[in-house]
Amino acid sequence: MMRKIMISILGLLVLSTAGQAATQCRAPLAPAIPDGKTAPKEEILAALSTIKKDFQPAIKNFQNCISTEKAAIGDVATEAQLAEWDQLFDAAYALETMVANKMNETIRAYKARAAAPAEPAAEKKDTTN
């Protein structure tokens, strides 16, 4: 899943830098998401907070920027510009979805780990015979 996120990020960056003339909008980077199998609760909560407070608003701002540019150019936009804006908008949505899915996986893994019974200590053998 992390590989998909990285590919999406690279795709957004390539699209936004390749069409510098077409858009001034800047795509946000996906936040780091900890491994729910090993990360402490505080780290997972911090990542969730970052997603909600920083990443999701940044994605929405990016998509709004694209929509605003597209509307401002209007009928004089080329087919290439329209296609680029649509690709960027869709890639931002896909990135947001992948980040949300990865965070959900992390939370599920953490909950499964927290719900698992603690491993019992090795039983001591009675050597007092």
Short mmCIF file of C-alpha atoms in Angstrom, two decimals:
data_model
loop_
_atom_site.label_atom_id
_atom_site.label_comp_id
_atom_site.label_asym_id
_atom_site.label_seq_id
_atom_site.Cartn_x
_atom_site.Cartn_y
_atom_site.Cartn_z
CA MET A 1 0.00 0.00 0.00
CA MET A 2 2.81 2.41 0.82
CA ARG A 3 4.24 1.75 -2.63
CA LYS A 4 0.94 2.83 -4.19
CA ILE A 5 0.95 6.01 -2.13
CA MET A 6 4.49 6.81 -3.23
CA ILE A 7 3.61 6.14 -6.88
CA SER A 8 0.62 8.46 -6.57
CA ILE A 9 2.72 11.15 -4.99
CA LEU A 10 5.27 10.87 -7.75
CA GLY A 11 2.50 10.95 -10.33
CA LEU A 12 1.04 14.11 -8.82
CA LEU A 13 4.43 15.74 -8.66
CA VAL A 14 5.28 14.81 -12.23
CA LEU A 15 1.93 16.06 -13.49
CA SER A 16 2.12 19.30 -11.52
CA THR A 17 5.71 20.04 -12.53
CA ALA A 18 5.29 18.90 -16.13
CA GLY A 19 2.47 21.34 -16.67
CA GLN A 20 3.88 24.30 -14.79
CA ALA A 21 2.53 26.61 -17.46
CA ALA A 22 -0.96 25.15 -17.10
CA THR A 23 -1.28 25.20 -13.31
CA GLN A 24 0.13 27.05 -10.35
CA CYS A 25 -1.51 24.63 -7.90
CA ARG A 26 0.77 22.54 -5.71
CA ALA A 27 -0.16 19.05 -4.60
CA PRO A 28 0.41 18.19 -0.93
CA LEU A 29 2.58 15.28 0.09
CA ALA A 30 1.04 12.31 1.83
CA PRO A 31 1.81 12.14 5.53
CA ALA A 32 3.82 9.31 7.03
CA ILE A 33 1.56 6.58 8.36
CA PRO A 34 2.93 4.30 11.06
CA ASP A 35 2.68 0.53 11.09
CA GLY A 36 -0.26 -0.42 13.31
CA LYS A 37 1.37 -3.74 14.17
CA THR A 38 4.23 -2.02 16.00
CA ALA A 39 3.56 1.70 16.48
CA PRO A 40 2.47 3.07 19.85
CA LYS A 41 -1.02 4.50 20.19
CA GLU A 42 0.29 8.07 20.47
CA GLU A 43 2.09 7.82 17.12
CA ILE A 44 -1.04 6.50 15.41
CA LEU A 45 -3.18 9.27 16.92
CA ALA A 46 -0.63 11.89 15.81
CA ALA A 47 -0.74 10.55 12.25
CA LEU A 48 -4.54 10.59 12.29
CA SER A 49 -4.50 14.18 13.54
CA THR A 50 -2.07 15.20 10.78
CA ILE A 51 -4.32 13.63 8.16
CA LYS A 52 -7.44 15.38 9.47
CA LYS A 53 -5.93 18.78 10.25
CA ASP A 54 -3.32 19.15 7.52
CA PHE A 55 -3.51 16.63 4.69
CA GLN A 56 -7.24 16.53 3.96
CA PRO A 57 -7.61 20.34 3.93
CA ALA A 58 -4.51 20.58 1.72
CA ILE A 59 -5.99 18.09 -0.75
CA LYS A 60 -9.26 20.06 -0.82
CA ASN A 61 -7.34 23.33 -1.33
CA PHE A 62 -5.39 21.72 -4.16
CA GLN A 63 -8.58 20.50 -5.83
CA ASN A 64 -10.22 23.91 -5.32
CA CYS A 65 -7.16 25.58 -6.87
CA ILE A 66 -7.45 23.33 -9.91
CA SER A 67 -11.18 24.02 -10.23
CA THR A 68 -10.60 27.77 -9.88
CA GLU A 69 -7.89 27.78 -12.56
CA LYS A 70 -10.04 25.69 -14.86
CA ALA A 71 -12.98 28.09 -14.42
CA ALA A 72 -10.77 31.17 -14.83
CA ILE A 73 -9.35 29.97 -18.14
CA GLY A 74 -12.79 28.89 -19.27
CA ASP A 75 -13.41 28.35 -22.96
CA VAL A 76 -9.88 29.26 -24.03
CA ALA A 77 -8.32 26.24 -22.28
CA THR A 78 -6.72 23.70 -24.58
CA GLU A 79 -7.69 20.04 -24.52
CA ALA A 80 -4.28 19.31 -22.99
CA GLN A 81 -4.88 21.79 -20.16
CA LEU A 82 -8.33 20.38 -19.47
CA ALA A 83 -6.95 16.84 -19.45
CA GLU A 84 -4.12 17.85 -17.11
CA TRP A 85 -6.50 19.52 -14.65
CA ASP A 86 -8.77 16.49 -14.69
CA GLN A 87 -5.82 14.13 -14.14
CA LEU A 88 -4.49 16.23 -11.25
CA PHE A 89 -7.92 16.45 -9.64
CA ASP A 90 -8.47 12.70 -9.97
CA ALA A 91 -4.94 11.87 -8.76
CA ALA A 92 -5.50 14.03 -5.66
CA TYR A 93 -8.70 12.15 -4.93
CA ALA A 94 -6.93 8.81 -5.43
CA LEU A 95 -4.10 9.88 -3.13
CA GLU A 96 -6.54 10.97 -0.43
CA THR A 97 -8.36 7.64 -0.73
CA MET A 98 -5.12 5.64 -0.50
CA VAL A 99 -3.98 7.59 2.57
CA ALA A 100 -7.36 7.00 4.22
CA ASN A 101 -7.24 3.29 3.40
CA LYS A 102 -3.69 2.97 4.75
CA MET A 103 -4.66 4.80 7.95
CA ASN A 104 -7.68 2.52 8.36
CA GLU A 105 -5.42 -0.52 7.94
CA THR A 106 -3.10 0.91 10.59
CA ILE A 107 -5.97 1.46 13.02
CA ARG A 108 -7.34 -2.05 12.43
CA ALA A 109 -3.90 -3.57 12.96
CA TYR A 110 -3.41 -1.58 16.17
CA LYS A 111 -6.86 -2.60 17.50
CA ALA A 112 -6.17 -6.25 16.68
CA ARG A 113 -2.83 -6.02 18.47
CA ALA A 114 -4.38 -4.30 21.48
CA ALA A 115 -7.20 -6.85 21.68
CA ALA A 116 -4.87 -9.85 21.48
CA PRO A 117 -4.26 -11.51 24.83
CA ALA A 118 -0.83 -10.96 26.28
CA GLU A 119 1.47 -13.89 25.77
CA PRO A 120 1.72 -15.85 29.00
CA ALA A 121 5.09 -16.03 30.67
CA ALA A 122 6.80 -19.35 30.27
CA GLU A 123 5.55 -21.64 33.00
CA LYS A 124 8.17 -22.44 35.61
CA LYS A 125 8.82 -26.07 36.34
CA ASP A 126 8.61 -27.17 39.94
CA THR A 127 12.13 -28.30 40.85
CA THR A 128 11.48 -28.82 44.58
CA ASN A 129 10.88 -32.64 44.38
#
